[in-house]
Short mmCIF file of C-alpha atoms in Angstrom, two decimals:
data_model
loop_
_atom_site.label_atom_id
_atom_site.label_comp_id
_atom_site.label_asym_id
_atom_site.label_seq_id
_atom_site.Cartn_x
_atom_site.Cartn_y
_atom_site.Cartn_z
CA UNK A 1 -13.95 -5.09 2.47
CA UNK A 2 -14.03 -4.37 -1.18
CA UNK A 3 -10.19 -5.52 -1.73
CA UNK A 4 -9.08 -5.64 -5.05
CA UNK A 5 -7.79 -8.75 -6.53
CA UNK A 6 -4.69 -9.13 -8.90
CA UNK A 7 -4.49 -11.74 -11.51
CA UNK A 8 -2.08 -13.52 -11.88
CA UNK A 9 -0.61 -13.69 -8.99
CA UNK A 10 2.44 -14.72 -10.76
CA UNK A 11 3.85 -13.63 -14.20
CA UNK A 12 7.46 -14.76 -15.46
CA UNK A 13 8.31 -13.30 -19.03
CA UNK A 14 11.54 -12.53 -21.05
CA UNK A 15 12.69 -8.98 -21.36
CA UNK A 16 11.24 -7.38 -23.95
CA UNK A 17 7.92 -8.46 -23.99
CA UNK A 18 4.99 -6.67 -22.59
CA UNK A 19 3.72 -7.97 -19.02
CA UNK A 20 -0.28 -7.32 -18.17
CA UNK A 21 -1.50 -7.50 -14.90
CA UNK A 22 -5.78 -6.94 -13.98
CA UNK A 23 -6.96 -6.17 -11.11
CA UNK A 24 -11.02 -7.21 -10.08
CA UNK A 25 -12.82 -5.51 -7.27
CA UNK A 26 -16.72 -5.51 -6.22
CA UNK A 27 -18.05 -2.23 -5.58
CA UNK A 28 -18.40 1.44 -7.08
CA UNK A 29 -14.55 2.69 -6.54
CA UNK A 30 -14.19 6.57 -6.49
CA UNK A 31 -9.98 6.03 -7.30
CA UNK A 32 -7.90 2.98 -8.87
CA UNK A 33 -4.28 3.03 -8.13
CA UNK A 34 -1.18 1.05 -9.15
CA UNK A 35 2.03 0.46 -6.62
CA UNK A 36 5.03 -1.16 -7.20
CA UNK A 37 6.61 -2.85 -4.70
CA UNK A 38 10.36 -4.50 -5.27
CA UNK A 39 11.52 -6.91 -2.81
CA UNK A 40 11.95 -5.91 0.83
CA UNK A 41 11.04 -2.19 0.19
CA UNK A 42 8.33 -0.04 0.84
CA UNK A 43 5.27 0.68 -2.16
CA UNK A 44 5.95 3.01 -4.74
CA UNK A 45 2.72 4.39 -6.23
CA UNK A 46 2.09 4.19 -10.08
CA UNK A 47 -0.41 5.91 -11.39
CA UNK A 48 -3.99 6.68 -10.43
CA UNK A 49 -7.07 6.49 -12.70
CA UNK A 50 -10.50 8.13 -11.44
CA UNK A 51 -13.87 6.68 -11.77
CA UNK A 52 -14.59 8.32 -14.86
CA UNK A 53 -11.69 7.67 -16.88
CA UNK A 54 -11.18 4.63 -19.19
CA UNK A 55 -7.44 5.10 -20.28
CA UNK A 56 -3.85 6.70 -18.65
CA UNK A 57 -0.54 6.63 -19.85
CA UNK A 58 2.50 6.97 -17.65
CA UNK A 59 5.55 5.95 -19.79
CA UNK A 60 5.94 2.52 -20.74
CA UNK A 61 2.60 2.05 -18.12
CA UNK A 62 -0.55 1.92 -19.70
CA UNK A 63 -3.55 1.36 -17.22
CA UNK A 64 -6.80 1.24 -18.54
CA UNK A 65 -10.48 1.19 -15.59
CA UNK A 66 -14.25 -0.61 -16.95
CA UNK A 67 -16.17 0.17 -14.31
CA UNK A 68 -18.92 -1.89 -15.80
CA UNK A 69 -16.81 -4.93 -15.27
CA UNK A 70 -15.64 -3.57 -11.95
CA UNK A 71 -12.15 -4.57 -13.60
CA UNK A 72 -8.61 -2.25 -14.09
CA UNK A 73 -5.54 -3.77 -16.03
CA UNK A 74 -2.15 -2.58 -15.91
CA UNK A 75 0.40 -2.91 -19.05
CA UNK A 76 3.94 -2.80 -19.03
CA UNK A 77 5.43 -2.45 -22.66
CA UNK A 78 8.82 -3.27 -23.64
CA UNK A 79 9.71 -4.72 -20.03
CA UNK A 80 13.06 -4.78 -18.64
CA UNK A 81 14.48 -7.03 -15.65
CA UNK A 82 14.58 -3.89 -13.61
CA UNK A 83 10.66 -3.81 -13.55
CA UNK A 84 10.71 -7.04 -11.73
CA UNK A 85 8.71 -6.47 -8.68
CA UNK A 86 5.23 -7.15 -7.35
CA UNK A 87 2.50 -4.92 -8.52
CA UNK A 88 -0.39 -4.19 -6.55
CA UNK A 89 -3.65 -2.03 -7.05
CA UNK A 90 -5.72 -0.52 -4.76
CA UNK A 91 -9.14 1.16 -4.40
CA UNK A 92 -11.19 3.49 -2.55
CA UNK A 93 -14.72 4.07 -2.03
CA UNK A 94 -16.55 7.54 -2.30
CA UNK A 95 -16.92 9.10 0.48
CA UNK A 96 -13.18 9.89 1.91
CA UNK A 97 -12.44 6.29 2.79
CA UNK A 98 -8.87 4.47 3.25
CA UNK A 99 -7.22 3.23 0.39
CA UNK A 100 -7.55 -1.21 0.10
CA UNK A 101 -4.83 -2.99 -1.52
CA UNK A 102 -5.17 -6.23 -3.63
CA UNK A 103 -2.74 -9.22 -3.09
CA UNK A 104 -0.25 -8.16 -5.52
CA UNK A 105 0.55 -9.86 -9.23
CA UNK A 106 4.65 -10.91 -9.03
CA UNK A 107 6.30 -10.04 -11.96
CA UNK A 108 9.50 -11.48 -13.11
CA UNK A 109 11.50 -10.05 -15.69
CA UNK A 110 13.70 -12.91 -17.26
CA UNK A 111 16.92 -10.93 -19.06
CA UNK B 1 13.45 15.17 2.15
CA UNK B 2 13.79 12.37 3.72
CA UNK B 3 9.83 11.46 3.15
CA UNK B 4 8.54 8.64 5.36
CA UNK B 5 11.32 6.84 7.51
CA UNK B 6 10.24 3.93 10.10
CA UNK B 7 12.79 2.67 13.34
CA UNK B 8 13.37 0.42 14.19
CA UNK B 9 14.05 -1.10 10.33
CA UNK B 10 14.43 -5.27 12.08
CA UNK B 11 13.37 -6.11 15.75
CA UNK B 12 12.63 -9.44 17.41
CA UNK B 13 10.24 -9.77 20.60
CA UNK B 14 9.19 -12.46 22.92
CA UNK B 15 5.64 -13.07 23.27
CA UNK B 16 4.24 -10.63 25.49
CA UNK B 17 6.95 -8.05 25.46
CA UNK B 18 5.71 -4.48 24.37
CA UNK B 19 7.58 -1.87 21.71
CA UNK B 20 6.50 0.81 20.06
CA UNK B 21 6.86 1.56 16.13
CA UNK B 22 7.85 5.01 15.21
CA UNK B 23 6.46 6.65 11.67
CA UNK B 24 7.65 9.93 10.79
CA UNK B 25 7.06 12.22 7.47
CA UNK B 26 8.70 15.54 6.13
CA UNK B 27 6.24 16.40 3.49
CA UNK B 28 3.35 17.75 6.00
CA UNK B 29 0.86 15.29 5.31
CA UNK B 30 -2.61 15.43 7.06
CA UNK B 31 -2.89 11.32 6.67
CA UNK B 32 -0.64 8.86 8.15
CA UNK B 33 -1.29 5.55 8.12
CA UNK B 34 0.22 1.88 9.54
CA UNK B 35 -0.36 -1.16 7.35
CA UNK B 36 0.69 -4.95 7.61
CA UNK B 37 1.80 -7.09 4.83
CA UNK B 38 2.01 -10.95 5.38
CA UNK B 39 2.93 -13.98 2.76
CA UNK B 40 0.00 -13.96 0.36
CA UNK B 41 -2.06 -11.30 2.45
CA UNK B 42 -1.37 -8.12 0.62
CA UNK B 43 -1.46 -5.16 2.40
CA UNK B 44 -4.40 -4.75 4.93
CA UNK B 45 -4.81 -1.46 7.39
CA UNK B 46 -4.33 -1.32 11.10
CA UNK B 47 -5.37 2.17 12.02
CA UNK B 48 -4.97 5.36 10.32
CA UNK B 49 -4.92 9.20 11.42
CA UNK B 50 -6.84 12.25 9.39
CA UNK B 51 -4.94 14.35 11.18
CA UNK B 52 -2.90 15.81 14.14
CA UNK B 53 -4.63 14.23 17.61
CA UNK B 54 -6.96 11.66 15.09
CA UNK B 55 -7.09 7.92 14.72
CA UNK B 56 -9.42 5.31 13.59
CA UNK B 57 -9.54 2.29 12.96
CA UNK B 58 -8.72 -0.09 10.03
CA UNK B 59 -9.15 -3.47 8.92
CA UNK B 60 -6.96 -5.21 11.15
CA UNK B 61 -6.58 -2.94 14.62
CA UNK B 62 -7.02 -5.36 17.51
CA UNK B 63 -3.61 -6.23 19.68
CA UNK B 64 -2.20 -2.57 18.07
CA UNK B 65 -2.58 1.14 20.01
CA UNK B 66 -1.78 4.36 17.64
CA UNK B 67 -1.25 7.89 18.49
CA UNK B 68 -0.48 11.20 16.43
CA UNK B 69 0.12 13.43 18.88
CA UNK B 70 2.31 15.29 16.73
CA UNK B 71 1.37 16.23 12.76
CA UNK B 72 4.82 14.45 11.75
CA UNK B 73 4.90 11.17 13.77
CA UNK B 74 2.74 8.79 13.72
CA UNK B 75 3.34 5.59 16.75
CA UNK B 76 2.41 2.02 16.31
CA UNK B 77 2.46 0.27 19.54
CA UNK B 78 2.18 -3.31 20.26
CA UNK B 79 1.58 -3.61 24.38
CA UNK B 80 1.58 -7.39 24.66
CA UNK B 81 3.07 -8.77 21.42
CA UNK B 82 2.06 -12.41 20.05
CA UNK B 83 3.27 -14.88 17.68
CA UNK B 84 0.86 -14.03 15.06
CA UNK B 85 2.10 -10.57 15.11
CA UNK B 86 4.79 -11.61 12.79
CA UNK B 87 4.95 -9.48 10.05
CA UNK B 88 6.32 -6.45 7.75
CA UNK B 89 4.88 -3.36 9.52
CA UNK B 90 4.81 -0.29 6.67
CA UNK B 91 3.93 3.36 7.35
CA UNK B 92 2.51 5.73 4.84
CA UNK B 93 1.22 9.33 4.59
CA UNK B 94 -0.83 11.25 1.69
CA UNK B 95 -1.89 14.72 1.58
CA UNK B 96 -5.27 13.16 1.11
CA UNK B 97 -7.03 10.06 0.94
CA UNK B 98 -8.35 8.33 -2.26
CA UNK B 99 -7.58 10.73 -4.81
CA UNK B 100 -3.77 11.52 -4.53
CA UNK B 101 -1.15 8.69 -3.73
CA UNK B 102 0.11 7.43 -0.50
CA UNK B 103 3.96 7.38 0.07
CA UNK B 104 5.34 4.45 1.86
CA UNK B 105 8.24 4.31 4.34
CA UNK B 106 11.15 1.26 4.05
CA UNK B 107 9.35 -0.77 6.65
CA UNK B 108 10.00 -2.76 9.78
CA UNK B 109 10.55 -6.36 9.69
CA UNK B 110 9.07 -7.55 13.18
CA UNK B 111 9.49 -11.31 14.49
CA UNK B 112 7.72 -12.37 17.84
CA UNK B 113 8.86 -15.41 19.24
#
């Protein structure tokens, strides 16, 4: 399993600031995505980034992919206690294979 | 749309009782799939479906029967259920896999006693 891990796994910070989260994984990915996941619901999916693109914006998300470091980060600017909530990437492979999710940074938005 | 809803949303077994999960999805998805998350573990796959009458497994399938035997639904069934079956059981569907997003339902909070 190439799973994807998150670092940190925990993040506290004060609303306001900007929160960044990486994600690591180990072999050629064909798709990164981001999912957000607040306590005791279901995922709620990001953004995506493909193999070949360095940089996406998606509001205050900024998520940038170095495939020669096999590493993704995602950055929250200008966080607010609502975007407390554990963030998780995940990858797939090419070749139409299932989606594998990392252990999931916890953020915590301090108002 | 109601997009992907799970029942039962809480349910407590005894070891070696049976019950079956029910997934269903509104947006006529070809993938469906029925994932696990535990303290610390992430998310990790228990089987997954490409499509009406598919399945296959994932990472984690054994003690855990699927079946799609309709485009929409998408079953989960546990036929002899054990402690370590504890978990949050989540359903999710894409249109496709890798490349577009996967859309998750509210989950089912499962104790087995």
């Amino acid at each position: 399993s190439q799973q994807g891990e998150e670092d940190p796994q925990a993040l506290s910070i004060q609303e306001g600031e900007n929160a960044t989260m990486n994600c690591s994984y180990k072999t050629s990915i064909n798709n990164l995505q981001w999912y957000r996941q607040n306590s005791g619901r279901g995922l709620v999916h990001l953004i995506l980034i493909r193999s070949n693109e360095r940089e996406k914006h998606s509001g205050r998300l900024r998520v940038t992919l170095d495939t020669s470091k096999k590493s993704s980060s995602l950055l929250i600017t200008a966080s607010r206690a609502a975007d407390t909530a554990s963030y998780f990437c995940a990858t797939d492979e090419w070749g139409n294979t299932p989606l594998v999710f990392g252990k999931g940074t916890r953020l915590s938005v301090i108002a | 749309n109601a997009g992907v809803t799970q029942t039962p949303k809480f349910r407590v077994l005894k070891t070696g009782q049976s019950m079956t999960l029910l997934c269903a999805q509104d947006m006529n998805h070809e993938y469906m799939y029925w994932y696990r998350q535990d303290p610390g573990m992430g998310l990790r796959l228990i089987h997954y479906s490409v499509g009406e009458g598919t399945t296959a497994k994932g990472e984690v399938p054994d003690g855990y029967n699927v079946s799609r035997l309709k485009k929409q639904n998408f079953l989960l069934g546990l036929e002899s259920a054990a402690p370590s079956q504890t978990s949050v059981y989540f359903c999710a569907s894409s249109y496709s896999q890798g490349n577009y997003e996967q859309y998750f339902g509210p989950g089912t909070r499962l104790t087995v006693t």
